PDB file of N, CA and C in Angstrom:
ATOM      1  N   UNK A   1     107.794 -22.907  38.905  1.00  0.00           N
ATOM      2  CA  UNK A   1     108.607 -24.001  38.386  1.00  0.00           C
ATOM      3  C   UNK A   1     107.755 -24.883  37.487  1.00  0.00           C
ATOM      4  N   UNK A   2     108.265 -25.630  36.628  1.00  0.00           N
ATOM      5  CA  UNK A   2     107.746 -26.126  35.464  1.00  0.00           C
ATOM      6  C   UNK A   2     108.754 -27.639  35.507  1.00  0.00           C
ATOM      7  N   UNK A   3     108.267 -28.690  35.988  1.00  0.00           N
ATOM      8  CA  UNK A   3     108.726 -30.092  36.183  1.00  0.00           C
ATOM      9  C   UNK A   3     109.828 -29.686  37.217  1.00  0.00           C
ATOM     10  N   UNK A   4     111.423 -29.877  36.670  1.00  0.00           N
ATOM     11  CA  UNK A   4     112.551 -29.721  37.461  1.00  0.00           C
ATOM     12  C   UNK A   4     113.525 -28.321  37.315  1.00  0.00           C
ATOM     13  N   UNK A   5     113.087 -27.727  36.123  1.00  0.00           N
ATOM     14  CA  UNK A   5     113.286 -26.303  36.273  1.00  0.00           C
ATOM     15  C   UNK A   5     112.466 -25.330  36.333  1.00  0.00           C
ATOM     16  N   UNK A   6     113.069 -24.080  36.060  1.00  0.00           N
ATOM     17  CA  UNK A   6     112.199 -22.845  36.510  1.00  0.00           C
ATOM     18  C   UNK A   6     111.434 -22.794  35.426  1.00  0.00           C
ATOM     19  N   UNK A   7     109.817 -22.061  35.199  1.00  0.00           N
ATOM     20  CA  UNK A   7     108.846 -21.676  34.517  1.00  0.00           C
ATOM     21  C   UNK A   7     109.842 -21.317  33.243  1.00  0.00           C
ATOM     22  N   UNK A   8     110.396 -19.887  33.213  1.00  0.00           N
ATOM     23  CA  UNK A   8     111.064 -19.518  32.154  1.00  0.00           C
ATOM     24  C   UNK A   8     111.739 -20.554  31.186  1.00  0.00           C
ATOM     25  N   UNK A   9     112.339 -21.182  31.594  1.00  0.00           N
ATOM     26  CA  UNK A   9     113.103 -21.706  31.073  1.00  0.00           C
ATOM     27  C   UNK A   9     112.321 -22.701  29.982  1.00  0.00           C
ATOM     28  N   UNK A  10     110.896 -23.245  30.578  1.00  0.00           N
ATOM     29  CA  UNK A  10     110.430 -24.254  29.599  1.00  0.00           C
ATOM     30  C   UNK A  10     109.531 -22.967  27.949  1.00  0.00           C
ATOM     31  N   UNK A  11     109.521 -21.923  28.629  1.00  0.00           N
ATOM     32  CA  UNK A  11     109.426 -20.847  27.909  1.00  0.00           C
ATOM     33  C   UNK A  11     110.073 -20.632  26.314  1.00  0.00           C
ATOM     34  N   UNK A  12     111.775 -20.296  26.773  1.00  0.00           N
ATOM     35  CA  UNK A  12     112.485 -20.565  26.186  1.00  0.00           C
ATOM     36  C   UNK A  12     112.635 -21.425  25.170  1.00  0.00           C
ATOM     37  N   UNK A  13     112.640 -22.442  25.726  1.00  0.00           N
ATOM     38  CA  UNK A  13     112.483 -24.012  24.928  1.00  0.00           C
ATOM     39  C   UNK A  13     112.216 -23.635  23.820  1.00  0.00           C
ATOM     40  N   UNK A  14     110.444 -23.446  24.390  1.00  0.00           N
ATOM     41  CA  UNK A  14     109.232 -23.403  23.037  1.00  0.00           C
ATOM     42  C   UNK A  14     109.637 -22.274  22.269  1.00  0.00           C
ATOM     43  N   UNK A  15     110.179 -21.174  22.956  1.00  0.00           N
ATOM     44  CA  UNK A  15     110.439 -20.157  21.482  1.00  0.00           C
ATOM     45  C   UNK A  15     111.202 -20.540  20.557  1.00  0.00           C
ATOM     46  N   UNK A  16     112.884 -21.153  21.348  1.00  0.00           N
ATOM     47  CA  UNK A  16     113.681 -21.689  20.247  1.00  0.00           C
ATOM     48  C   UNK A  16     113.135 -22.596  19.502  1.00  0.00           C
ATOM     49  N   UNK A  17     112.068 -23.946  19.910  1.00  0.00           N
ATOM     50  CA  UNK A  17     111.597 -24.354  19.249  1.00  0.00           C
ATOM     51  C   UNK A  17     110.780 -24.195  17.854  1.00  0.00           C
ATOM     52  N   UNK A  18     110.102 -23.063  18.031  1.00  0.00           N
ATOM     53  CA  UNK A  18     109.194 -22.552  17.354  1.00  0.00           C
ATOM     54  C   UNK A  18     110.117 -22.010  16.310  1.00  0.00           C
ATOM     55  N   UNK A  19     111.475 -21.175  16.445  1.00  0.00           N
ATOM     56  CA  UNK A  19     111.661 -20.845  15.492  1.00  0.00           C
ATOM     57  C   UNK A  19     112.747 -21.888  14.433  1.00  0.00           C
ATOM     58  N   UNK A  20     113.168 -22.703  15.337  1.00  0.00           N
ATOM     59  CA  UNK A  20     113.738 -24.219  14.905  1.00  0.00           C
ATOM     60  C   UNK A  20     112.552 -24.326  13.510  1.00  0.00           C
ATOM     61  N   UNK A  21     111.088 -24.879  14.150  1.00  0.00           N
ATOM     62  CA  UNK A  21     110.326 -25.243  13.079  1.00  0.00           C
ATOM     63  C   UNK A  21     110.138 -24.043  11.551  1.00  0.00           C
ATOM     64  N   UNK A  22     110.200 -23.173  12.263  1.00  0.00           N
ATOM     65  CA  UNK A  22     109.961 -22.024  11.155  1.00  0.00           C
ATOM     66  C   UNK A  22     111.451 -21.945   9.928  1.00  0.00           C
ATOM     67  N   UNK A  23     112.324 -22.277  10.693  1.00  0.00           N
ATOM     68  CA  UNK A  23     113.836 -22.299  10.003  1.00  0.00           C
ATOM     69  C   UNK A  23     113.528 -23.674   8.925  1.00  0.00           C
ATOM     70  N   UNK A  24     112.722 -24.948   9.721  1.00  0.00           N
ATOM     71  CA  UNK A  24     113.116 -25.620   9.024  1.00  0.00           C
ATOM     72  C   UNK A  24     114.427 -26.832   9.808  1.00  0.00           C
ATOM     73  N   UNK A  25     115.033 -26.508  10.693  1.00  0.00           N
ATOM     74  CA  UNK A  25     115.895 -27.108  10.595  1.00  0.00           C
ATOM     75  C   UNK A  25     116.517 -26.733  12.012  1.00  0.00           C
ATOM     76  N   UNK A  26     117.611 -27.730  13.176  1.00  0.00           N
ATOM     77  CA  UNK A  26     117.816 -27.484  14.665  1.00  0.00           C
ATOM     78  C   UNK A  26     118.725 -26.257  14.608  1.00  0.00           C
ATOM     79  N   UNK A  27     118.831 -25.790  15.812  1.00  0.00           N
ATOM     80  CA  UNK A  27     119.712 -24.872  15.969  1.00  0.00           C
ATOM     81  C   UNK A  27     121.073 -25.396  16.342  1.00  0.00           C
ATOM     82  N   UNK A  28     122.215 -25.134  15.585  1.00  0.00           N
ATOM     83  CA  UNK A  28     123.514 -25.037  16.014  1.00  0.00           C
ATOM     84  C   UNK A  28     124.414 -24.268  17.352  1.00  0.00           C
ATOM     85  N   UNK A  29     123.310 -23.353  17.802  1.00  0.00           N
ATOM     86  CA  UNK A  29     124.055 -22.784  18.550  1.00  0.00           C
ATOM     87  C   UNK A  29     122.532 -21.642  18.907  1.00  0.00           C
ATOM     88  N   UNK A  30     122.425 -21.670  20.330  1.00  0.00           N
ATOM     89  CA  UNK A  30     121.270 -20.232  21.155  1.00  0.00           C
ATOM     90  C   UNK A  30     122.283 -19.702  21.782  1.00  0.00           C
ATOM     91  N   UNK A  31     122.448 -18.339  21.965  1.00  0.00           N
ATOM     92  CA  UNK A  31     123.213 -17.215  22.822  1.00  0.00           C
ATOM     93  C   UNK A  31     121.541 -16.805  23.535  1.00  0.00           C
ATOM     94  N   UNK A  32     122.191 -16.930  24.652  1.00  0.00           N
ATOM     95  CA  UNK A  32     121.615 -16.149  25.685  1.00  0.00           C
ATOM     96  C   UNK A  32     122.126 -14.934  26.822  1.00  0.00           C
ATOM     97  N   UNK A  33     121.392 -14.231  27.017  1.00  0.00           N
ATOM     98  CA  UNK A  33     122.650 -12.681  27.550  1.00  0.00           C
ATOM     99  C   UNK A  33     121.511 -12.533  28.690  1.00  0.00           C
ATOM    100  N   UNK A  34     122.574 -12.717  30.250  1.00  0.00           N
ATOM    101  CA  UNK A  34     121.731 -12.108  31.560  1.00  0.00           C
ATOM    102  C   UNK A  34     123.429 -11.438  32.324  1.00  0.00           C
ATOM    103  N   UNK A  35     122.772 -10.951  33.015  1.00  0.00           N
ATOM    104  CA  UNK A  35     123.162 -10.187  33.741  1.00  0.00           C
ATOM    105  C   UNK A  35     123.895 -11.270  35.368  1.00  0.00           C
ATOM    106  N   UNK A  36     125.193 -10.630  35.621  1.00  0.00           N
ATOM    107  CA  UNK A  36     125.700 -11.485  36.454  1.00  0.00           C
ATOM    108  C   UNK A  36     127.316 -11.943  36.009  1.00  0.00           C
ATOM    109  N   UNK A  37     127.430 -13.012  37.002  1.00  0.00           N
ATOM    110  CA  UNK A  37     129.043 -13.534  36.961  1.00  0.00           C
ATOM    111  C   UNK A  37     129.064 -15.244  36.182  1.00  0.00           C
ATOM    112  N   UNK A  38     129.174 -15.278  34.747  1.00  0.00           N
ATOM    113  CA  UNK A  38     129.613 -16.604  34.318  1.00  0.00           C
ATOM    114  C   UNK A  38     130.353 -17.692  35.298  1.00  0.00           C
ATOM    115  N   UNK A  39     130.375 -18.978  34.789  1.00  0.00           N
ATOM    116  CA  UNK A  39     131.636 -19.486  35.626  1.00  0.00           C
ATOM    117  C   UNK A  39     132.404 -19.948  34.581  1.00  0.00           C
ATOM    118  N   UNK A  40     133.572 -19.972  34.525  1.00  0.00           N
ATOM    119  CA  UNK A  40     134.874 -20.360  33.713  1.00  0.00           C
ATOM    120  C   UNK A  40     134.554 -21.238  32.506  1.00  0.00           C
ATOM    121  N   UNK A  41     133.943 -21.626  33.122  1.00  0.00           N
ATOM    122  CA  UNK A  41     133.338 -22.395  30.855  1.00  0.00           C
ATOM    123  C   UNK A  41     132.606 -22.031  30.685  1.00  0.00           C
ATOM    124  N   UNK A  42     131.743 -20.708  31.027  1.00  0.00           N
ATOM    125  CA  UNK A  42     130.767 -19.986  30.707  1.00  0.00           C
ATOM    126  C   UNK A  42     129.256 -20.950  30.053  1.00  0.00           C
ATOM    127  N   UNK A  43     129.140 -21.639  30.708  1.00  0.00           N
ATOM    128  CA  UNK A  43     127.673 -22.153  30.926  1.00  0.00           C
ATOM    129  C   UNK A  43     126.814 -21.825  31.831  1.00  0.00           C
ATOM    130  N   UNK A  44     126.884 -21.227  32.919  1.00  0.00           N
ATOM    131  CA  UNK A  44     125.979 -21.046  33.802  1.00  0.00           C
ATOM    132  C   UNK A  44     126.489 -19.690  34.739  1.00  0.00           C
ATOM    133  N   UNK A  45     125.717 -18.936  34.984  1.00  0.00           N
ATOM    134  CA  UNK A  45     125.579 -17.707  36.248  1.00  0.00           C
ATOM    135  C   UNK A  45     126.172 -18.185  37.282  1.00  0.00           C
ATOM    136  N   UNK A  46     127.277 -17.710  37.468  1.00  0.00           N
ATOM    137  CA  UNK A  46     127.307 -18.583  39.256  1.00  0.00           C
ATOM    138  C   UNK A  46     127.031 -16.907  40.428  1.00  0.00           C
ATOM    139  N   UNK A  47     126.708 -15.851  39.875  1.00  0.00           N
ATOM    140  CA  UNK A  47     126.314 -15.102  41.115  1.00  0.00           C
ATOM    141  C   UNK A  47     125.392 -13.904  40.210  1.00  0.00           C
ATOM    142  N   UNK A  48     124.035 -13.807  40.477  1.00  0.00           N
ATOM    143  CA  UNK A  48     123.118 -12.803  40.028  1.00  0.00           C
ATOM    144  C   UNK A  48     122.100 -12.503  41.268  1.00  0.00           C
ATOM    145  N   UNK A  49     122.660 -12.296  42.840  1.00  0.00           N
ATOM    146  CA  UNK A  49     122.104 -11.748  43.668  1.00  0.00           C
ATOM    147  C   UNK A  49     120.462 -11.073  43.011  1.00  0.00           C
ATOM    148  N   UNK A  50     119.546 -11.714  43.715  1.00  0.00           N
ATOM    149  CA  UNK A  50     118.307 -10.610  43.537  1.00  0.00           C
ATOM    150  C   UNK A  50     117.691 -10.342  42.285  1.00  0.00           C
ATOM    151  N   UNK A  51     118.108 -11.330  41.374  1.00  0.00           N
ATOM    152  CA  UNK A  51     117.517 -11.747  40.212  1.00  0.00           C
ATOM    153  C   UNK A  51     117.172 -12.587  39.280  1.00  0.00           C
ATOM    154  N   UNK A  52     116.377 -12.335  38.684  1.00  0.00           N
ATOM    155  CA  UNK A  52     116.046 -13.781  38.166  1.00  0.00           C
ATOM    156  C   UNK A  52     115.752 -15.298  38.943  1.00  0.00           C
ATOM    157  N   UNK A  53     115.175 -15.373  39.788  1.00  0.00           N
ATOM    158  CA  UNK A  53     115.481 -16.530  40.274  1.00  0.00           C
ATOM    159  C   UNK A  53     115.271 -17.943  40.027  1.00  0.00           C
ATOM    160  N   UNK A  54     116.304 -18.729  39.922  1.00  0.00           N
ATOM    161  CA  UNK A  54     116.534 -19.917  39.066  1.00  0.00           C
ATOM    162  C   UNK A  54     117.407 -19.694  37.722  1.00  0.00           C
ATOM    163  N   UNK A  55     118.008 -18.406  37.586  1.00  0.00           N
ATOM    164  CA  UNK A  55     119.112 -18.400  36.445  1.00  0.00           C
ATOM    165  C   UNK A  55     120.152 -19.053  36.849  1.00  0.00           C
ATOM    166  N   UNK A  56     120.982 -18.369  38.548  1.00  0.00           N
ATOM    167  CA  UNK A  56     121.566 -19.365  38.586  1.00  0.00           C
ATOM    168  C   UNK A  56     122.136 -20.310  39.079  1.00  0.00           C
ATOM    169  N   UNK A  57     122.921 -21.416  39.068  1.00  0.00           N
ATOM    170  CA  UNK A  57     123.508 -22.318  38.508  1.00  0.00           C
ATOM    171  C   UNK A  57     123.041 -22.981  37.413  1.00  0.00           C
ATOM    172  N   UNK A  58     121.827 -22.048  36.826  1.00  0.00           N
ATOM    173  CA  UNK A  58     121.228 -23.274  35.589  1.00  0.00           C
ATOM    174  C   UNK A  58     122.093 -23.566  34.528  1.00  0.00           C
ATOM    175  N   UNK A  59     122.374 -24.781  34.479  1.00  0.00           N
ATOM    176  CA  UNK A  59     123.007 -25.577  33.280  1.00  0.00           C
ATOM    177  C   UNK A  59     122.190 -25.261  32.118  1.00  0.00           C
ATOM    178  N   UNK A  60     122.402 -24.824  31.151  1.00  0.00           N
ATOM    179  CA  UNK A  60     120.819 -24.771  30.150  1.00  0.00           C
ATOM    180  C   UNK A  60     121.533 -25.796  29.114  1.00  0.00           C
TER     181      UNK A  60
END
C-alpha cells in the first residue's frame, strides 16, 4: 500500500501522468480494463475473487 491506496494504483497515476506531460496537455478520459464484475455506473469492481488485491471497490 502506498498512503491510502494500493501500491499499483499510485503507479498508474505516474504513468498517466507522464504521458499527460509528454501530450502536453490533461487527460479527458483513462480506460482501464480488469477482469471481474463492474457495478452499475461502472466505476469500480465490485467482485474479482483472488485477484488483484485492492482493485476492488476502488473508486479510481
Amino acid at each position: 500500500r502506498v498512503g491510502a491506496g494500493p501500491a499499483f494504483l499510485a503507479e498508474i497515476r505516474q504513468l498517466v501522468a507522464g504521458f499527460e506531460e509528454e501530450a502536453g496537455q490533461e487527460s479527458a478520459l483513462v480506460g482501464v480494463s480488469s477482469p471481474g464484475f463492474a457495478n452499475r455506473e461502472g466505476s469500480a469492481i465490485v467482485s474479482m475473487p483472488g485477484r488483484l488485491d485492492g482493485l476492488e471497490g476502488l473508486e479510481w
